[in-house]
Every structure is written in C-alpha cells, then in structure tokens.
Coordinates of C-alpha atoms in Angstrom, one line a residue:
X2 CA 148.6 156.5 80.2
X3 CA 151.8 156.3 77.4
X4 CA 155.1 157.6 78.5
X5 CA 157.5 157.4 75.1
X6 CA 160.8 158.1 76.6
X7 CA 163.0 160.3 74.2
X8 CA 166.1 159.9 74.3
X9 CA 168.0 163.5 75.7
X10 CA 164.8 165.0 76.6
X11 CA 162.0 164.5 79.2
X12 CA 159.4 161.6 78.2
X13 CA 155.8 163.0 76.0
X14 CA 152.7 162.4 76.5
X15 CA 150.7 160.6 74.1
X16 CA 147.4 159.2 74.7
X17 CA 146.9 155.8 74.6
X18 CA 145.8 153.2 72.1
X19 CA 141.9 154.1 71.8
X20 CA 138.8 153.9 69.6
X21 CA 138.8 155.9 66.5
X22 CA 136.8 159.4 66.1
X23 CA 135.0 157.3 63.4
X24 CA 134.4 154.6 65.6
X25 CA 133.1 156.3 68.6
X26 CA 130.7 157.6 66.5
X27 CA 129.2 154.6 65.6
X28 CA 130.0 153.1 69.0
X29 CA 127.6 156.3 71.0
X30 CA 125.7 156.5 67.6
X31 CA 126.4 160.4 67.1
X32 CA 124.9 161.9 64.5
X33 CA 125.7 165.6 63.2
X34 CA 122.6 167.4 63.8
X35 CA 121.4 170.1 60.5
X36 CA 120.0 172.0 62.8
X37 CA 122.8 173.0 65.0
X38 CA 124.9 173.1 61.9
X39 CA 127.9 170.6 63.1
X40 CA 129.9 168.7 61.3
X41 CA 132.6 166.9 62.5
X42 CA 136.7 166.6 61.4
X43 CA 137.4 162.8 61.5
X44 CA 141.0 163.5 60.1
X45 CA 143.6 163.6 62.5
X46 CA 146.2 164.9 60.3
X47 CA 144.1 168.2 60.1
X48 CA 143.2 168.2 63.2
X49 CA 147.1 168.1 64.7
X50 CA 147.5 171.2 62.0
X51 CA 144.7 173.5 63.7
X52 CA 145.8 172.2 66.8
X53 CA 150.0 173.4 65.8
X54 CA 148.7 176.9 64.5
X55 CA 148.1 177.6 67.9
X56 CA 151.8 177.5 68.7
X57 CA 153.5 175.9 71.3
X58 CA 150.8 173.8 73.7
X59 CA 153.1 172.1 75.9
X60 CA 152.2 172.6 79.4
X61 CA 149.8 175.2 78.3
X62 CA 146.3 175.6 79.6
X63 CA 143.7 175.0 77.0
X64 CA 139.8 176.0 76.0
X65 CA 138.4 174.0 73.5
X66 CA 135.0 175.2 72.0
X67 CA 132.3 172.7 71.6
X68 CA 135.0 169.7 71.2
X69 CA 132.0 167.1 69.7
X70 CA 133.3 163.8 68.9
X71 CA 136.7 164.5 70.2
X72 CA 139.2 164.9 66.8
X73 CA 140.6 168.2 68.0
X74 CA 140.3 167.1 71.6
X75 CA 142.9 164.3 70.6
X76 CA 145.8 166.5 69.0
X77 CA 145.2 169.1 72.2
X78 CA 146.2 166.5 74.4
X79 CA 148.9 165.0 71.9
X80 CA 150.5 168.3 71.8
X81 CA 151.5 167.7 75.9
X82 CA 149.2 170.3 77.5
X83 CA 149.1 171.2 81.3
X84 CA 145.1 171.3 81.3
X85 CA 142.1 170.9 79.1
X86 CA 139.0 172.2 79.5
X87 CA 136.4 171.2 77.2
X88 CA 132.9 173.0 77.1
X89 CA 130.2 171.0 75.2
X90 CA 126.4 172.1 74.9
X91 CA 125.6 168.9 73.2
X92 CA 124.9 165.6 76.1
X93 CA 125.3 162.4 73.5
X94 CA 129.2 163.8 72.9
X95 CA 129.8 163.7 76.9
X96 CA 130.9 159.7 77.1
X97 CA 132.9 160.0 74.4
X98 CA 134.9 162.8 75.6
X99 CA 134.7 160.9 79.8
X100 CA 136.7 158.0 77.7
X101 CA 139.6 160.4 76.6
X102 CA 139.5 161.9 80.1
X103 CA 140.2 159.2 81.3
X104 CA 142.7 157.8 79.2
X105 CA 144.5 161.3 80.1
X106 CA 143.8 161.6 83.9
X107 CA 144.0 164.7 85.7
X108 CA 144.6 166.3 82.2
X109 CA 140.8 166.9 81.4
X110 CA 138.0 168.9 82.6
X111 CA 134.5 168.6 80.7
X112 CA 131.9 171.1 81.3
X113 CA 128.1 170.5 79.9
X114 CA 127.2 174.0 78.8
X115 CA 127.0 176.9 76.0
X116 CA 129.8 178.8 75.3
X117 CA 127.6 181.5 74.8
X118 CA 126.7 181.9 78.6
X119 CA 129.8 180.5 80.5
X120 CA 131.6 182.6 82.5
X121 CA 134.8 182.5 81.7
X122 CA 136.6 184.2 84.1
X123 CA 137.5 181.3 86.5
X124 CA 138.1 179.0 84.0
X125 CA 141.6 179.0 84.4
X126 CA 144.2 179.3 87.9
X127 CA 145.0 183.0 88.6
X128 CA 148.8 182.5 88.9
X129 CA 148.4 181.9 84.5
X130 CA 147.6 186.2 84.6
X131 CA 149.6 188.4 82.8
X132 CA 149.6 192.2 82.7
X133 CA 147.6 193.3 79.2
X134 CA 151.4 194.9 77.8
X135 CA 153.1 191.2 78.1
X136 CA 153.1 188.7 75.9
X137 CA 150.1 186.5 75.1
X138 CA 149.2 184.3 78.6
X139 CA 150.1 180.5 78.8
X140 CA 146.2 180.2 77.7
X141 CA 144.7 179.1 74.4
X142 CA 141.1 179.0 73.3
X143 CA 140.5 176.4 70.2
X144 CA 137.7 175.3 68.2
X145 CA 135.9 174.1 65.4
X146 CA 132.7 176.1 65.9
X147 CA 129.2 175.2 64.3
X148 CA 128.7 178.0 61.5
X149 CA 125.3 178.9 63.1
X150 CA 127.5 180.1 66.4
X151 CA 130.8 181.4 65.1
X152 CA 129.6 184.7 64.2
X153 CA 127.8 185.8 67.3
X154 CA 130.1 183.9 69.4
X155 CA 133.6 186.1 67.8
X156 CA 131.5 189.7 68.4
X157 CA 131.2 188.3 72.0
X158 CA 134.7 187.5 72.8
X159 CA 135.5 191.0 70.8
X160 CA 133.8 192.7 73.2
X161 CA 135.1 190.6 76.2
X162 CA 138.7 191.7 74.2
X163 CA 137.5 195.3 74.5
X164 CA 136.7 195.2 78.1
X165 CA 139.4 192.8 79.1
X166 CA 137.1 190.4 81.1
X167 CA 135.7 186.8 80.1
X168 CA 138.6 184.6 78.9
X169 CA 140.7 188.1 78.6
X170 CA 141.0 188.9 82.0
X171 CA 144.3 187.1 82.2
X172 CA 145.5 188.8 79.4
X173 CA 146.0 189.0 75.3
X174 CA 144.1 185.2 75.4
X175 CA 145.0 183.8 71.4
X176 CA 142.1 181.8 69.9
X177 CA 142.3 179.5 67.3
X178 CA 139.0 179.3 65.5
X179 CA 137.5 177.7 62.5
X180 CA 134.8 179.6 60.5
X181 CA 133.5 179.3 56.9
X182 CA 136.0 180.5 54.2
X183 CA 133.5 183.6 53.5
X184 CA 133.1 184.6 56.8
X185 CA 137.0 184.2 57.5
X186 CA 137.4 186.6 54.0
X187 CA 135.0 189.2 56.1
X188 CA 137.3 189.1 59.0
X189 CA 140.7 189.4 57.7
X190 CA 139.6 192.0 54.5
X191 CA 141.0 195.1 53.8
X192 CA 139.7 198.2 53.2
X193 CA 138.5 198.4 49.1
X194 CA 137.6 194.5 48.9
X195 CA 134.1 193.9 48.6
X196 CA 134.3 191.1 51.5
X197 CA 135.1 194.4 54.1
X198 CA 132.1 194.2 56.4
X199 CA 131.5 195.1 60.0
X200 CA 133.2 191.9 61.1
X201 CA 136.5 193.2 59.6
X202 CA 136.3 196.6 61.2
X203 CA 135.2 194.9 64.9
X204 CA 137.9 191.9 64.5
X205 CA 140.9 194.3 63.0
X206 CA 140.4 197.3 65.5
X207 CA 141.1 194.7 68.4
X208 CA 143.3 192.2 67.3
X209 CA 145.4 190.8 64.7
X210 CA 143.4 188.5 62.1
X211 CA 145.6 185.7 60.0
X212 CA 144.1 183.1 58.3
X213 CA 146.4 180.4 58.7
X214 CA 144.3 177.6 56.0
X215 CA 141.7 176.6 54.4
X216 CA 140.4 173.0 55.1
X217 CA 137.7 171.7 51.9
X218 CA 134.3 170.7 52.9
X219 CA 134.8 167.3 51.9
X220 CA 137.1 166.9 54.8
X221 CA 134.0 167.2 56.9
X222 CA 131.4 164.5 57.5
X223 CA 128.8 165.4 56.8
X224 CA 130.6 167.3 53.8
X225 CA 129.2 171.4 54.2
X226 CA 129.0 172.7 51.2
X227 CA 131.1 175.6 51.7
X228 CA 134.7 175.3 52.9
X229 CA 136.4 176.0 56.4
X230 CA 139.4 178.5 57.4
X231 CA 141.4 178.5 60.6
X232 CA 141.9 182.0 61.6
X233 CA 144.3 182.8 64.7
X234 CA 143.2 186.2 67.0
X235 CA 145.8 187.9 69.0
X236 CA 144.5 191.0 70.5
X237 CA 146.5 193.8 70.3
X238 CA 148.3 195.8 73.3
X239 CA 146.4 199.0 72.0
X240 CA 142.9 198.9 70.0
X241 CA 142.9 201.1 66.7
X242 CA 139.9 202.6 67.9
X243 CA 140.0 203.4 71.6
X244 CA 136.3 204.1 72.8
X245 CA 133.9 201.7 73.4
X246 CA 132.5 198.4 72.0
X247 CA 129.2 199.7 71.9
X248 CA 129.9 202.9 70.3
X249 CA 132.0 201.4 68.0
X250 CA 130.1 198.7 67.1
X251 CA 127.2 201.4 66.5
X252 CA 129.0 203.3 64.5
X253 CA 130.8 200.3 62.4
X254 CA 126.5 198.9 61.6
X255 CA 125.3 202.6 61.0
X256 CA 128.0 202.8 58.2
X257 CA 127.3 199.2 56.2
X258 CA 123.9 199.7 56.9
X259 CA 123.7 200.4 52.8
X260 CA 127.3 199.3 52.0
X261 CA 126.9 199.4 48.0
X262 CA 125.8 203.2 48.5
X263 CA 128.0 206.1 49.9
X264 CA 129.1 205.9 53.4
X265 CA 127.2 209.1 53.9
X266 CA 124.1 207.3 53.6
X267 CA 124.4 204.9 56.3
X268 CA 126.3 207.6 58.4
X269 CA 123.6 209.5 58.5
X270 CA 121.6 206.6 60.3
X271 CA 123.1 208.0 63.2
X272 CA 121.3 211.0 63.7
X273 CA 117.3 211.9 64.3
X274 CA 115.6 212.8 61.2
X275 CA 115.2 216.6 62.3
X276 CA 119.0 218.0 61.8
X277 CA 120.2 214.8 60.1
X278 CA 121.8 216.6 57.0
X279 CA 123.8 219.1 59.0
X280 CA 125.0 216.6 61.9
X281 CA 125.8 214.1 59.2
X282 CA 127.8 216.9 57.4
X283 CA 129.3 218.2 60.6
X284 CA 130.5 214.5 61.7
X285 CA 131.9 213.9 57.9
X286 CA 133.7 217.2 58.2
X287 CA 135.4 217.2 61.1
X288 CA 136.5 213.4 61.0
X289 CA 137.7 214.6 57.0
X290 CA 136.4 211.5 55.5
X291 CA 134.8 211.4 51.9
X292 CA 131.1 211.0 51.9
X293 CA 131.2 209.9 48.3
X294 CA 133.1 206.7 49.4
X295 CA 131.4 203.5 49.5
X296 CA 131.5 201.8 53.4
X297 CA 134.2 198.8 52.2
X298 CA 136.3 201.8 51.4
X299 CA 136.8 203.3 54.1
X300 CA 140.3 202.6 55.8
X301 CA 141.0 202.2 60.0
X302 CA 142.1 205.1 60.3
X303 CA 138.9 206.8 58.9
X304 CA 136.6 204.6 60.9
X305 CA 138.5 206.0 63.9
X306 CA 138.1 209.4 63.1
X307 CA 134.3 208.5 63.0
X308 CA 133.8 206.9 66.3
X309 CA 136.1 209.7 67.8
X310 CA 134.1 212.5 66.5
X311 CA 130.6 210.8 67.4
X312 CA 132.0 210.3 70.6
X313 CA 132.5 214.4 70.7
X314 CA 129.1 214.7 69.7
X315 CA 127.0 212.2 72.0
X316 CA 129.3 213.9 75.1
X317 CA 127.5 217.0 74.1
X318 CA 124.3 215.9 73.2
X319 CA 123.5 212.4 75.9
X320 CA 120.0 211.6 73.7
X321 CA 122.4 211.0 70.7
X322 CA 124.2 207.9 71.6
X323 CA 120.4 206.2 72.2
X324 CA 118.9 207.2 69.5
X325 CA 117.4 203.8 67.2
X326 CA 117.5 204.8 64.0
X327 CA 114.6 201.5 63.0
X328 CA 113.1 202.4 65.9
X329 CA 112.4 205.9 64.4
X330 CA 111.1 204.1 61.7
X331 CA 108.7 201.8 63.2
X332 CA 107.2 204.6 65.2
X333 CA 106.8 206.5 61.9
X334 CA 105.4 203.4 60.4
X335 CA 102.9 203.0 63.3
X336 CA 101.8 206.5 63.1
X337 CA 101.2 206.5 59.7
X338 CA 99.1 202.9 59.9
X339 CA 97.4 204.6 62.9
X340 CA 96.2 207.5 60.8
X341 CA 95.2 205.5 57.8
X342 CA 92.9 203.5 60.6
X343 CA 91.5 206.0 61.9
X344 CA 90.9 208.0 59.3
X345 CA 89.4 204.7 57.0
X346 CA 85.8 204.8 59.0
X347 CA 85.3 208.3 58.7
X348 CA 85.6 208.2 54.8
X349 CA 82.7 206.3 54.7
X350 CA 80.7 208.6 57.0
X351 CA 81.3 211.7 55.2
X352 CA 80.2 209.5 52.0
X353 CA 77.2 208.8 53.8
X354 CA 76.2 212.5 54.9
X355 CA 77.1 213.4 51.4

C-alpha cells in the first residue's frame, strides 16, 4: 500500500508498483477467448478515461462488470474508491485480480459468477440508499462488456431500472458501459435516423443515454474489428412511458418488427388475426399517430401514446396482452403441414379406386 502525501490535502491512494496488464497476461497465460467475444484494454490511459466519465469515484462504492485482466480494475482503484466489487464469470482472470486485491487490502471484493444471474441487491451496504427523487446514489456500475453480453445484459438492468430492484434498489444507480460503436448509435438515436431501433426506445424511455467516446478497435488486443463507445446511463426520476417493462417492451418489438415498412404493419402484430384491421385502426386512432410513418420515425411521445392506449385495451380485453403473434403463426403453419399430411395418403387412394 502507497500513501502520496499532498501537500494541503489528505494523502491518495495509489496502488503500488505491480506487474503490467501486458505482463500478467503472459505471467497466468490469458488468452481472449473468440468465443466469449473478449478482448481486453491494455492501455491505461484509456482506461483512467472510462474510468473519469463515471464522475467523481472517491470514496464511492463500485461494480465492475467482468473486470478480466484487470486494466479498468486498476484506474477504479486509482481513482480512491471506498469499495470494489468485481464480478468475473471467467476462473483463469481470478489470480490476477487476488494480486491487485491485495496490493489494495480491504478495498476489493471478487465474486466468481455471471452478471447475468447475480443478485444484485446486497451487493452494496444499505446505509449507500437513496430515495428514487435524489440524486444518483454513491454507487457506480462499470465495465467493458464482451459484445456477445452487452445487449441482453442493458435490457436486463432496464428492466431492473423499471422496477427499481437489482442494482436500482438503492436508487438512480449510473453505469458506465462500453458497447460496439453500432450498438451505442442504437441506443442514443433519435427519432428519423435509421440506427432508431428498439434499444433506443427501451434505453431513452428510462434513462438518459450520452455517449461520452469512441475508443478504435486497434486499442484492443486482440483488435475487434469494429470500434468501441463508452455510454453513461442515468435513469431518470420519471420514465417517458410509465406502464410496464413488459408491455412496453412488447409494444416497442411489435412496432420494428418490419421497421423499413409502415409502423402500421408491425402495430398490427399486436392483435389476433380475426379483428386485426379494426383494433389496429382503433389503437392508431386514438393514440393519433400516423400509420403511414416508418417505426424509426416515430417520436417518444408517440410511442407513449401507443403503450398507453394498448394498455386501455388489454384492461378491457385480459386475452390481449398474451396473445403471440409467431405463435399464431406456427400454429397456423402446423395446421396447414397437418392437413397437407393427412390429406397426402388419401390422394393416392382415391387414384387407386379411380
């Protein structure tokens, strides 16, 4: 442990002298695995930038997602945090990441596990809570995600936004994320560019969505081919769309469902084939939106008006909200490949008595 003493103010905490990231690979023998998509930030320069687009760290309580080799795990603790706890799925990056535990002791806790199925919502000491109207808890969730999580892993933590439970149950939680530039363009897009997807709708309607930089591929090893933004999440006091994740979420797919034709077309998804037109022209009517517009079109406000009205309408009608628009189609499918087998041998026999 390194106290620098500062003159005028109390001493920092840096970590001390230890092995480079580059080094501790080759020292454990790491290798980025293809098929879990990671690839590792060896530069510490970019690392301390993600790492200060968080804000101020010091004496904050931090998350960092799937930490790896331990680049971003270094700035984190550079930046004079309270505590660290570091949740890696992968086993041959756990001695790496003991060694900076314990050149940082008491600072550090590592949990062996996926993100995907830890419960969050002790991860952090209650007296950190802060009512949902306040600002931002003292608690920060970082990390440079493999591309093959990011995507399901964000509509998680949306939802957990939504519900205010997981990591939001102490409050408006920021994270500080790093997806590929395309899927960081989907998140932050406004309405008439062609990257608006469902991902901008979900993201938007909960939080506020910056991009804060793009780092090139080449700064990875092994080099991705497509380049990486950091993207900062604060959710909002009040969503843009207050009903549910689920209904919004079902709402928000029905609608790109065919996002180069007009939205009617994938709003009509929503409804059971027998009274589709007029419950797809009631819905489009009453939430006044124009069903010659294509889905990226479509502003908040207008995908508000949606959810809102199918809200009306599944309160009257229970079935509606359940009703599996594929699944309407598979079962038509199956009855139609059900009829053509049975009626295939009897061709034949009517030959025959012919």
């Amino acid at each position: 442990l390194c106290l620098m003493a500062v003159p005028g103010k109390a001493a920092a905490f840096r970590l001390p002298p230890l092995p480079t990231v580059g080094e501790i690979i080759k020292l454990f023998r790491l290798k980025a695995q293809k098929q879990l998509s990671q690839n590792f930030l060896l530069d510490l320069r970019l690392t301390d930038k993600i790492v200060r687009q968080a804000g101020e760290l010091k004496n904050a309580h931090v998350c960092e997602v799937g930490p790896g080799p331990g680049g971003i795990t270094r700035s984190i603790l550079n930046a004079g945090v309270e505590q660290l706890l570091l949740i890696e799925k992968d086993t041959r990056f756990i001695p790496g990441l003991q060694m900076l535990s314990e050149a940082a002791p008491g600072k550090v806790r590592i949990v062996h596990g996926d993100i995907l199925t830890y419960k969050m919502e002790k991860a952090f000491p209650k007296h950190l809570m802060k009512n949902w109207e306040d600002e931002p808890p003292d608690i920060h969730i970082i990390g440079n995600l493999p591309f093959s999580v990011s995507t399901p892993l964000i509509i998680k933590w949306l939802e957990n936004v939504s519900k205010k439970d997981g990591p939001f149950i102490y409050g408006r939680t920021q994270m500080t994320l790093t997806f590929q530039k395309e899927v960081a363009e989907r998140l932050t897009a406004n309405p008439g560019g062609r990257q608006r997807s469902r991902l901008s709708i979900m993201a938007q309607h909960l939080c506020t969505v910056e991009t804060c930089f793009v780092i090139p591929g080449q700064a990875f090893v092994p080099k991705p081919e497509v380049d990486v933004a950091v993207v900062l999440f604060t959710p909002l006091v009040q969503p843009k769309i207050q009903q549910p994740f689920k209904l919004v979420e079902k709402v928000v797919q029905s609608v790109f469902q065919f996002r180069r034709k007009y939205c009617f077309r994938g709003i009509a998804t929503l409804f059971p084939e027998s009274g589709r037109l007029e419950r797809t022209e009631q819905l489009m009517m009453t939430a006044n939106v124009d069903p010659t517009l294509r889905p990226y079109q479509l502003s908040m406000s207008q995908f508000r008006n949606l959810c809102d009205t199918y809200r009306k309408m599944c309160d009257e009608d229970p079935s509606l909200f359940v009703y599996n628009y594929r699944e309407e189609l598979r079962q038509k499918k199956r009855g139609t490949n059900s009829l053509k087998s049975t009626s295939t041998p009897e061709e034949p026999e009517e030959e025959n008595q012919v």
